[in-house]
XYZ file of N, CA and C in Angstrom:
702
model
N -94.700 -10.328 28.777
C -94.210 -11.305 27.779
C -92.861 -10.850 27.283
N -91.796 -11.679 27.254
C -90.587 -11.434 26.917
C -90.556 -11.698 25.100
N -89.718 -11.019 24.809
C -89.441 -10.501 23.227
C -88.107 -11.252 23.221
N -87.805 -12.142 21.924
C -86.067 -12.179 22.100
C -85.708 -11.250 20.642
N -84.421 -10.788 20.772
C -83.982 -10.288 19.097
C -84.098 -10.740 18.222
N -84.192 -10.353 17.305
C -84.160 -11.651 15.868
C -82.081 -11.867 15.964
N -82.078 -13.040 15.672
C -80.594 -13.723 15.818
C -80.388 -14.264 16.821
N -81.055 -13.915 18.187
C -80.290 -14.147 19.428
C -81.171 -15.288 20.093
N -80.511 -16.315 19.635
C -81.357 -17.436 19.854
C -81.107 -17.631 21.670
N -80.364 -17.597 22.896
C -80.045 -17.678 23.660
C -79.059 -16.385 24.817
N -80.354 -16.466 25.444
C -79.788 -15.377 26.439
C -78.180 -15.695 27.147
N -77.594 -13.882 27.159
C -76.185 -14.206 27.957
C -76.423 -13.906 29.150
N -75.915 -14.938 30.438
C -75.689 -14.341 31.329
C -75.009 -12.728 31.757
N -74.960 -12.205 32.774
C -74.198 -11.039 33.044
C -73.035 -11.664 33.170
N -71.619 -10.874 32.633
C -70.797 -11.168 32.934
C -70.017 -12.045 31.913
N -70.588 -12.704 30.562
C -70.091 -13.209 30.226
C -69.570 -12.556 29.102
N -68.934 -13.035 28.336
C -67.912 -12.270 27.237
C -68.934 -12.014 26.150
N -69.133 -11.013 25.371
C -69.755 -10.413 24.079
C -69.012 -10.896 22.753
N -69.678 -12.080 21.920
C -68.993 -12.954 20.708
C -68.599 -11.784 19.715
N -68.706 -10.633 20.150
C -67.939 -9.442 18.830
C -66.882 -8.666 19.778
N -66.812 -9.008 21.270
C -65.646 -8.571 21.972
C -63.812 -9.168 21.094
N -63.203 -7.882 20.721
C -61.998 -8.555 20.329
C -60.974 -9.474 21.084
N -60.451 -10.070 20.925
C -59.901 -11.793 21.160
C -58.403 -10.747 21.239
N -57.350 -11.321 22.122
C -55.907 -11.015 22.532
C -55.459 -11.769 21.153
N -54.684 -10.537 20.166
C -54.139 -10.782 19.121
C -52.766 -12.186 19.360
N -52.798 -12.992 18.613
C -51.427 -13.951 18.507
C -50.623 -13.244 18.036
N -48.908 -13.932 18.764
C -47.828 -12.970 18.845
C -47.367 -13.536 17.126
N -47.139 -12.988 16.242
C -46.413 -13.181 14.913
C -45.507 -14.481 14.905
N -44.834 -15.184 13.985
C -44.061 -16.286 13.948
C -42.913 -15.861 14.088
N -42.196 -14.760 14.126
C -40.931 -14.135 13.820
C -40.532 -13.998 15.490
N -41.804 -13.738 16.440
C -41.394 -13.496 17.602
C -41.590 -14.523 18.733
N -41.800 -16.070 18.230
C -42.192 -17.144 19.095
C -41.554 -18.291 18.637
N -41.409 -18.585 17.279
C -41.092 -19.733 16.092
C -39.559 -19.220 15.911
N -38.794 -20.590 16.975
C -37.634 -20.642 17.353
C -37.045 -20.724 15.774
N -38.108 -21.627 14.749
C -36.970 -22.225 13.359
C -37.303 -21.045 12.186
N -37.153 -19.812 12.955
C -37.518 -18.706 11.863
C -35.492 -18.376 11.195
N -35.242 -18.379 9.987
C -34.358 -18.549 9.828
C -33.430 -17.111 10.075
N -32.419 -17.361 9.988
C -31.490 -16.159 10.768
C -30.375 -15.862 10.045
N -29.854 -14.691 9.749
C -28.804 -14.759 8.594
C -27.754 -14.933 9.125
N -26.078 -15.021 8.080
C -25.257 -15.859 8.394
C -24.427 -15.014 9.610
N -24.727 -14.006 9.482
C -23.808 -12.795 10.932
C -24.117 -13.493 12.199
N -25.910 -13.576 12.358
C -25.917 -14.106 13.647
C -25.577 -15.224 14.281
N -25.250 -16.106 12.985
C -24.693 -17.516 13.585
C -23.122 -17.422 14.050
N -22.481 -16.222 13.694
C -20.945 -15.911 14.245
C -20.222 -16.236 12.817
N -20.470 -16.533 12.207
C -19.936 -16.646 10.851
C -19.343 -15.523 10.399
N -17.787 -15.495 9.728
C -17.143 -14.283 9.483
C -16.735 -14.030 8.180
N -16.728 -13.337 7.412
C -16.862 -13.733 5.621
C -15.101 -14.186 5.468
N -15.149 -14.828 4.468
C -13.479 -15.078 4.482
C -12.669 -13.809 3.635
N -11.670 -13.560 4.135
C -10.784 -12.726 4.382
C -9.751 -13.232 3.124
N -9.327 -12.344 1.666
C -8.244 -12.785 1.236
C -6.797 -12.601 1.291
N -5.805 -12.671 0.683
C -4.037 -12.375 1.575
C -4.188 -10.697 0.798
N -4.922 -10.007 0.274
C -4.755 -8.852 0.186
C -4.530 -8.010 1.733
N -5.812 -8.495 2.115
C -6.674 -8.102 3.554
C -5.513 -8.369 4.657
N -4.899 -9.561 4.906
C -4.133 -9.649 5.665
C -2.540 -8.919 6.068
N -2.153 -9.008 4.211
C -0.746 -8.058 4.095
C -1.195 -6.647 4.515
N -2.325 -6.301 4.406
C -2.827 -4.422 4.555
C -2.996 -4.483 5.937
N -3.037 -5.779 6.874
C -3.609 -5.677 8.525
C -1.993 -5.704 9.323
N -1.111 -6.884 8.589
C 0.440 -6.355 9.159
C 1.329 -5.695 8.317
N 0.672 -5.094 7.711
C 1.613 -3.173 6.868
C 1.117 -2.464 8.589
N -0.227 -2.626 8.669
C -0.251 -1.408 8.992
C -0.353 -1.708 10.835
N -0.014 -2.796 11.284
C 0.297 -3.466 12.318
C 1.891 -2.533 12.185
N 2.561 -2.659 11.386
C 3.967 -2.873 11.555
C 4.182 -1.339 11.616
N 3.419 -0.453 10.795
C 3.316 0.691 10.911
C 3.383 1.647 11.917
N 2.423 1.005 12.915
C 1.528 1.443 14.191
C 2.940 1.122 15.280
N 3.662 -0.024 15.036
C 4.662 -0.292 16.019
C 5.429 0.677 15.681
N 5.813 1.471 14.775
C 6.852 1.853 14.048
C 6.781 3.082 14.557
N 5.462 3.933 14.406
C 4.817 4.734 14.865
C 5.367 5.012 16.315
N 4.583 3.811 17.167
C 5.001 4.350 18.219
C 6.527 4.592 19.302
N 6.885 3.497 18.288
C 8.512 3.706 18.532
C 9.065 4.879 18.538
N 8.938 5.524 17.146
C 9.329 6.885 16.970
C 8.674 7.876 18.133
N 7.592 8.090 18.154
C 6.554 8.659 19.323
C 7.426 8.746 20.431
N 7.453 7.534 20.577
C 8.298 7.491 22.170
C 10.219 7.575 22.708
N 10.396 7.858 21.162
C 11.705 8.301 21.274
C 11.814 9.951 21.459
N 11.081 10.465 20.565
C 10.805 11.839 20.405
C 10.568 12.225 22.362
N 9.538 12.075 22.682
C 9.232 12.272 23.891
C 10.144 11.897 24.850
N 11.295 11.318 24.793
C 12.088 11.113 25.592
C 13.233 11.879 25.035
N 13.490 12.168 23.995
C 14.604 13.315 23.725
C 14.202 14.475 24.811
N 13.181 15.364 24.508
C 12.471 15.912 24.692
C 12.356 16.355 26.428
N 12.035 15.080 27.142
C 11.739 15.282 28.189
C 12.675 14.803 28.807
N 13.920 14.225 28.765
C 14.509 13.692 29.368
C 15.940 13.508 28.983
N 15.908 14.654 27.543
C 17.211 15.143 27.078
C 17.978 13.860 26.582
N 17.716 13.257 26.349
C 18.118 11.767 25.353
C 18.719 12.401 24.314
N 20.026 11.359 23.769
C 20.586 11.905 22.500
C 21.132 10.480 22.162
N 20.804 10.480 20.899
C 21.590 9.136 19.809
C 22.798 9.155 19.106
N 23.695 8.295 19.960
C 24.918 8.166 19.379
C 25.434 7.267 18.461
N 26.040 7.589 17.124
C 26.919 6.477 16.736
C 28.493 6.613 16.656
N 28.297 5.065 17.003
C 30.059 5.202 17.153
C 31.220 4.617 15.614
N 31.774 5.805 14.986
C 32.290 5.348 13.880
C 33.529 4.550 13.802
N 34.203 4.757 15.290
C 35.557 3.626 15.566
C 35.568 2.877 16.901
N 36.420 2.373 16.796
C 36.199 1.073 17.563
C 37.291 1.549 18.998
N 37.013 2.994 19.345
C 38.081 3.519 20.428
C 37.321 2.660 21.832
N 36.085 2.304 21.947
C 35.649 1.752 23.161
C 35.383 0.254 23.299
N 36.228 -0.289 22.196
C 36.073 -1.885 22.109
C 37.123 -2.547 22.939
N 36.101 -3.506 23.238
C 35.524 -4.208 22.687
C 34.152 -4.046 23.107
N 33.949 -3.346 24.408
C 32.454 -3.174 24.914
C 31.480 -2.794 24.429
N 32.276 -1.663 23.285
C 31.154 -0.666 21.986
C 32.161 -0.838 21.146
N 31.851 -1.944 19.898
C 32.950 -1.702 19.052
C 31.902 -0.776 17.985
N 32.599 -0.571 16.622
C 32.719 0.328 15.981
C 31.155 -0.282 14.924
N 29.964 0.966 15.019
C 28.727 0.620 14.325
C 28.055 0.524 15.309
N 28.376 0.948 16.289
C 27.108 0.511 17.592
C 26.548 1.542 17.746
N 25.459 1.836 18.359
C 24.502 2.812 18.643
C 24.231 3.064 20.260
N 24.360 4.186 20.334
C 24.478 4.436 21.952
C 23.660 5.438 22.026
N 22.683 5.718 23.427
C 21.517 6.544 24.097
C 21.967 7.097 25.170
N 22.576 8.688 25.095
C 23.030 9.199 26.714
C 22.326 10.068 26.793
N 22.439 10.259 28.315
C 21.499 11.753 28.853
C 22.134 12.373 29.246
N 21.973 13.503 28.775
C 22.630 15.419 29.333
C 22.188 15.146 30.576
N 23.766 15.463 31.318
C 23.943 15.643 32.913
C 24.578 16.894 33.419
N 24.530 17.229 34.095
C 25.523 18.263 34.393
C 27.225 17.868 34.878
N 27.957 18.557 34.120
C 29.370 17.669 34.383
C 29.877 17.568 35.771
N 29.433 18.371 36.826
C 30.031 17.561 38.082
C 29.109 16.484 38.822
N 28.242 15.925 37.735
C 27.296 14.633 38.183
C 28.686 13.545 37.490
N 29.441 14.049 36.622
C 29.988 12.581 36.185
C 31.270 11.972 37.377
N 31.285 10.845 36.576
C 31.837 10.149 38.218
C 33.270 9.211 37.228
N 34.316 9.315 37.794
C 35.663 8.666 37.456
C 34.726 7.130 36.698
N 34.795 6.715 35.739
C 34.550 5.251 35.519
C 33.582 5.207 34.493
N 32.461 6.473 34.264
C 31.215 6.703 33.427
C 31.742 6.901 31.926
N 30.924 6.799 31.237
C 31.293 6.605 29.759
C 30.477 7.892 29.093
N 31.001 9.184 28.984
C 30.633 10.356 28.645
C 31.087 10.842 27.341
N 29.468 11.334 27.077
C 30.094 12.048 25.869
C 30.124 13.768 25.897
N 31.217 14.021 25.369
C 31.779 15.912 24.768
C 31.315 16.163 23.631
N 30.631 17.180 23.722
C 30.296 17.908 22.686
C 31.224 19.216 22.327
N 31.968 19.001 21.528
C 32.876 20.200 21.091
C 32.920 21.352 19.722
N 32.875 22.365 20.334
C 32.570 23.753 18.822
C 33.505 23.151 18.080
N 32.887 22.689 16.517
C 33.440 22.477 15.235
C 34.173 21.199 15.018
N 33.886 20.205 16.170
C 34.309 19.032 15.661
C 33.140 18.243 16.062
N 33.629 16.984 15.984
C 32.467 16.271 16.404
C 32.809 15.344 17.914
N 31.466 14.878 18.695
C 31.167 14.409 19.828
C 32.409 13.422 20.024
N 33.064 13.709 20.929
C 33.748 12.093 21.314
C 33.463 11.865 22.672
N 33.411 10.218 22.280
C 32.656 9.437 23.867
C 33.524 8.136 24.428
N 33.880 8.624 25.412
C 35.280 7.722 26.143
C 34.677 7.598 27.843
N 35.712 7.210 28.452
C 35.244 6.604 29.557
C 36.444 7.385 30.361
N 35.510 8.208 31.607
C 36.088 9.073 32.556
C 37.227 8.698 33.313
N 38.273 9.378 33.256
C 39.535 8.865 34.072
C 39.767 9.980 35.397
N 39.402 11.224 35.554
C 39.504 11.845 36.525
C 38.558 13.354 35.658
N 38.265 13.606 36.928
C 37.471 15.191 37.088
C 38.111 15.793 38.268
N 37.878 17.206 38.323
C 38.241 18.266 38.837
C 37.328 19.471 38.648
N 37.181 20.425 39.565
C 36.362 21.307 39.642
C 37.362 22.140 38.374
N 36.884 23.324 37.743
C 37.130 24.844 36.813
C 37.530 25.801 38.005
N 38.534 26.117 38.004
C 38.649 27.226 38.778
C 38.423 28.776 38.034
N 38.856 28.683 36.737
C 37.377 29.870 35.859
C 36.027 29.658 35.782
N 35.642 28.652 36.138
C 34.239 28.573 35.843
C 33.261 27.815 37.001
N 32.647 28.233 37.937
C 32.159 27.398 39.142
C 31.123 26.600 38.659
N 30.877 26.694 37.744
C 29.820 25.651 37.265
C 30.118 24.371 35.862
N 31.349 24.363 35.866
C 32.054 23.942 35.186
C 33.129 22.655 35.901
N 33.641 21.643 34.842
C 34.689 20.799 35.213
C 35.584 20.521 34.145
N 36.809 20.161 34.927
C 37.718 19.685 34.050
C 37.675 17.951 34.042
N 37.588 17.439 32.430
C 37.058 15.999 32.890
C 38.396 15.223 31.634
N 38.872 14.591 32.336
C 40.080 13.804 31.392
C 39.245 12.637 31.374
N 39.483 11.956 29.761
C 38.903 10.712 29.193
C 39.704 9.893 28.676
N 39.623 8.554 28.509
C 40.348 7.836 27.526
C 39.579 6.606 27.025
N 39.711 5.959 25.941
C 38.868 5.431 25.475
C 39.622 4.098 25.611
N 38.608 3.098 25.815
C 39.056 1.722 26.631
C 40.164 1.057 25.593
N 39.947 0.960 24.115
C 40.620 0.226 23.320
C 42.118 1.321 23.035
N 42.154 2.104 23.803
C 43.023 3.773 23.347
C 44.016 3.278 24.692
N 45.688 3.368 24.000
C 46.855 3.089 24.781
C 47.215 4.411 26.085
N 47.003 5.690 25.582
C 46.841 7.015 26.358
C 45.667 7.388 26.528
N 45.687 8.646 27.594
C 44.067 9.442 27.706
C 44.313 10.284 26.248
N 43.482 11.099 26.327
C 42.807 11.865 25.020
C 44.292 13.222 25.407
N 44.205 13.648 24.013
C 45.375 14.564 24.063
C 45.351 15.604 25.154
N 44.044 15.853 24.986
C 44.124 16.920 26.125
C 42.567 17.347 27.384
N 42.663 17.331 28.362
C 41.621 17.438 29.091
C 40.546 18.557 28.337
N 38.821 18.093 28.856
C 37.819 19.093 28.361
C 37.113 19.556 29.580
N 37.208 21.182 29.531
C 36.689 22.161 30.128
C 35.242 22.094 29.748
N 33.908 21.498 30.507
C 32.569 21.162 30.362
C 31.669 21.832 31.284
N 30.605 22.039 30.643
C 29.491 22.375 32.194
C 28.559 20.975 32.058
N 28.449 20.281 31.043
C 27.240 19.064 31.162
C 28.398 18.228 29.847
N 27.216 16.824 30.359
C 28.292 15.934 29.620
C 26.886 15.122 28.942
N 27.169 14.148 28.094
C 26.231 12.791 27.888
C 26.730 11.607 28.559
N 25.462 11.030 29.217
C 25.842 10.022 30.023
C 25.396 8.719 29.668
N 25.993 8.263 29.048
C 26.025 6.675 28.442
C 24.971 5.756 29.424
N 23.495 5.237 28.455
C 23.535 4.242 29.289
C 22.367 3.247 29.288
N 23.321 2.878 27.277
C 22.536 1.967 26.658
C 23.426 1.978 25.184
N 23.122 0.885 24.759
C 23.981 0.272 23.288
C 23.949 -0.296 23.006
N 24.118 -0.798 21.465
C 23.642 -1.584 20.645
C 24.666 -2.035 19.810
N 25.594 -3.292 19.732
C 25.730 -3.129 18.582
C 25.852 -3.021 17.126
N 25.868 -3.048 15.879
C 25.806 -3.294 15.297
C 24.309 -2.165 14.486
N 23.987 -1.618 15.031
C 22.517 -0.629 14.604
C 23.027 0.666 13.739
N 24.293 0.503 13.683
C 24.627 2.205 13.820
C 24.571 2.805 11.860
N 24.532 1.487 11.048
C 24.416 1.563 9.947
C 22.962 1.639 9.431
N 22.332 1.125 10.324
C 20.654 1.467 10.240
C 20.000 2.748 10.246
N 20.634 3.517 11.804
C 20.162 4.210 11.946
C 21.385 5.537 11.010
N 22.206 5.756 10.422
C 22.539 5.772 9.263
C 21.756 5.925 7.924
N 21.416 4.764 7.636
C 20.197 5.114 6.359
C 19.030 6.084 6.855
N 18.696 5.535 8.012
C 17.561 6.294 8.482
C 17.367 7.790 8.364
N 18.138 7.907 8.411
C 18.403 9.757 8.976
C 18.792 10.121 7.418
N 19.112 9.197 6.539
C 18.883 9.938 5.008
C 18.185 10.831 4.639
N 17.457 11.617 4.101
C 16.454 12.756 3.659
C 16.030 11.795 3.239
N 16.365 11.112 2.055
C 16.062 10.619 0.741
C 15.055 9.020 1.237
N 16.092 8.968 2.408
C 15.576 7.587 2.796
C 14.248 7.834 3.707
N 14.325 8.700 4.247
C 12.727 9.834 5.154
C 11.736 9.206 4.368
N 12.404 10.250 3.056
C 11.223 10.291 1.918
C 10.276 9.207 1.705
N 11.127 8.520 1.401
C 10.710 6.785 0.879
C 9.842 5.890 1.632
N 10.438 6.127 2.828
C 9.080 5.640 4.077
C 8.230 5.874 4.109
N 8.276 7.525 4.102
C 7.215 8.464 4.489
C 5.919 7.780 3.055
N 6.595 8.187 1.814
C 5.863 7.866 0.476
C 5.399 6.138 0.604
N 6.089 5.468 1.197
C 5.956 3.949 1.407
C 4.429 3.765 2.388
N 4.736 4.494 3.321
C 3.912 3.996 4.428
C 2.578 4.927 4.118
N 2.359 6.509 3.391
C 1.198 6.480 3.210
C 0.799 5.472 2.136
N 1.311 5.273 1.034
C 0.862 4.078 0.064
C 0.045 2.755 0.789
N 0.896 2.529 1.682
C 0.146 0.712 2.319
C -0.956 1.670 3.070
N -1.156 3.009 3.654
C -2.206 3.281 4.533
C -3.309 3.671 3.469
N -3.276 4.205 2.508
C -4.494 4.162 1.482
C -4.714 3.316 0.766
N -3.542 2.095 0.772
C -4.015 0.580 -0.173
C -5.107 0.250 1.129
N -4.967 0.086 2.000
C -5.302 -0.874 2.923
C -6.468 -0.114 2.979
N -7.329 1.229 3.366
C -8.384 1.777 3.698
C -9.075 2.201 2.115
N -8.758 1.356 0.937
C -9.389 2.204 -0.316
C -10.769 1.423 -0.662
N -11.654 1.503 -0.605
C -12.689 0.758 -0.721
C -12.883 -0.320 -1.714
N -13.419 -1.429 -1.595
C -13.556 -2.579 -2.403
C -14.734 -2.929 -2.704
N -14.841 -3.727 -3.205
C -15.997 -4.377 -3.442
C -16.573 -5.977 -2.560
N -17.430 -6.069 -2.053
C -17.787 -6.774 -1.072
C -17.482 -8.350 -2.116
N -16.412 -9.191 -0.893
C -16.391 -10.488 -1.373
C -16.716 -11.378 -1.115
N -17.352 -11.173 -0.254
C -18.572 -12.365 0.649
C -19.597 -12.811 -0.276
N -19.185 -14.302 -0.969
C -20.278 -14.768 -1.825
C -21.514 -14.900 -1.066
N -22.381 -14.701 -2.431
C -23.701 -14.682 -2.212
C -24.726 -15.651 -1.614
N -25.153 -15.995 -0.735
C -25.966 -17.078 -0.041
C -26.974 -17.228 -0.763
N -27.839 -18.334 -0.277
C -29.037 -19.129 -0.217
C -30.069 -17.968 -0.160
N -30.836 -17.142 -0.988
C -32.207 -16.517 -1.330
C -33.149 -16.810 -0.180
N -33.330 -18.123 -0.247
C -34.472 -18.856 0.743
C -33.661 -19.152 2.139
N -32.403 -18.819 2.544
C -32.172 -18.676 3.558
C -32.628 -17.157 4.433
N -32.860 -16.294 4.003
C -33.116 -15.156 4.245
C -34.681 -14.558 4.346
N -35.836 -15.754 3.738
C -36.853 -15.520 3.916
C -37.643 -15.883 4.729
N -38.864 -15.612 5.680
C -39.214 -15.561 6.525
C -40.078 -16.997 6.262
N -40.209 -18.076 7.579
C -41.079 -18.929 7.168
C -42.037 -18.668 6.979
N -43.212 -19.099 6.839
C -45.073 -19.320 7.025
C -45.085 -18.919 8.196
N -46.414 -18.534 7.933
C -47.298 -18.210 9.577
C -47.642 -19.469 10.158
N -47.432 -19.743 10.810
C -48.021 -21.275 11.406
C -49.480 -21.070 12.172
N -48.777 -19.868 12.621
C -50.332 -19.439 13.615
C -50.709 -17.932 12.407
N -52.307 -18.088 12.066
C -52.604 -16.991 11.281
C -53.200 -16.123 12.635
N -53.523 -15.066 12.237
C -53.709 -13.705 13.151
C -55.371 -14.104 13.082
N -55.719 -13.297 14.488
C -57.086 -13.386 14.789
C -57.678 -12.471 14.098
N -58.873 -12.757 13.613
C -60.009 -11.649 13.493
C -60.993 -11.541 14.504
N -61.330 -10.631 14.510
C -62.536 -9.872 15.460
C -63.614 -10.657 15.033
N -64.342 -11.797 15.921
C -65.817 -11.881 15.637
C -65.891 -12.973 15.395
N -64.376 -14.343 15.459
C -64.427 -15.254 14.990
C -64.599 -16.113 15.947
């Protein structure tokens, strides 16, 4: 004689599922429920920006150019013996008149050639830069030349020929820069940049206070469960 349990009104086949076997949990609403709301970053939204923000982005835009300008002048002095000229008269005008700014490179003086626009560097005066009328080897000096100049807007050559081993070799100009770069080379005027440009670099990086008004509360909260979570046994 068969016995049944008390409760178990109906036998289970083998094989079939046990009504207290746990059930495959439902996935949360956050990870299925497309209209779960999303804050304003992920929609690409960018907070607005005021003209503080912008003058501190081209300070320091203008900075960075400025920067590397200098950078890359330095490194070409440097490596490639670059030197900055200004011209205070107008002896090579009209081609370089007077205020122009000129870039030559240290050559060795029997590289210069009848026609080149060279500059002399002379003990206790200053550089003059004219345009080559004849060279000749040093017969005191084998590594040396004799180089006669005259300057294009100039009726004679230069009073007297220069005994050289290297020259500057013209070969670039500007004109009108030469009063710029003038202030530039001030101490005073250094200073002022220098004091200028860290000022806009710590205005621009000094911390603020966040100006991105405040949104919608209930934009940020999670909907309802639409689907509630399983229990065991149900």
């Amino acid at each position: 004689m068969s016995h049944r349990l008390p409760g178990n009104k109906h036998s289970h086949r083998s094989g079939s599922t046990s009504p207290t076997e746990p059930k495959t949990p439902l996935r949360r609403h956050d990870e299925t429920n497309p209209a779960t709301p999303t804050h304003d970053s992920d929609r690409g939204e960018c907070p607005k920006r005021g003209a503080g923000y912008w003058i501190g982005e081209t300070a320091l835009t203008l900075l960075a150019i400025f920067g590397v300008v200098c950078v890359t002048a330095v490194s070409a002095a440097f490596l490639f013996d670059v030197r900055i000229m200004v011209f205070k008269t107008g002896s090579m005008g009209p081609e370089i008149p007077a205020g122009s700014v000129a870039l030559v490179r240290m050559i060795p003086a029997e590289e210069a050639a009848v026609g080149d626009i060279t500059t002399v560097y002379r003990e206790n005066h200053l550089p003059i830069t004219h345009r080559v009328i004849s060279t000749e080897p040093d017969p005191d000096n084998p590594n040396g030349r004799i180089i006669e100049m005259q300057g294009d807007a100039n009726d004679s050559p230069d009073i007297a020929p220069y005994k050289v081993e290297e020259v500057g070799k013209l070969f670039w100009s500007a004109p009108g820069l030469g009063k710029v770069v003038a202030r530039l080379s001030d101490p005073r005027v250094m200073l002022a940049i220098a004091l200028a440009a860290g000022f806009i670099v710590g205005w621009a990086f000094w911390p603020r206070e966040d100006s991105t008004p405040k949104r919608n509360k209930r934009k940020h909260q999670t909907a309802p469960d639409r689907y509630p979570r399983s229990v065991d046994g149900e």
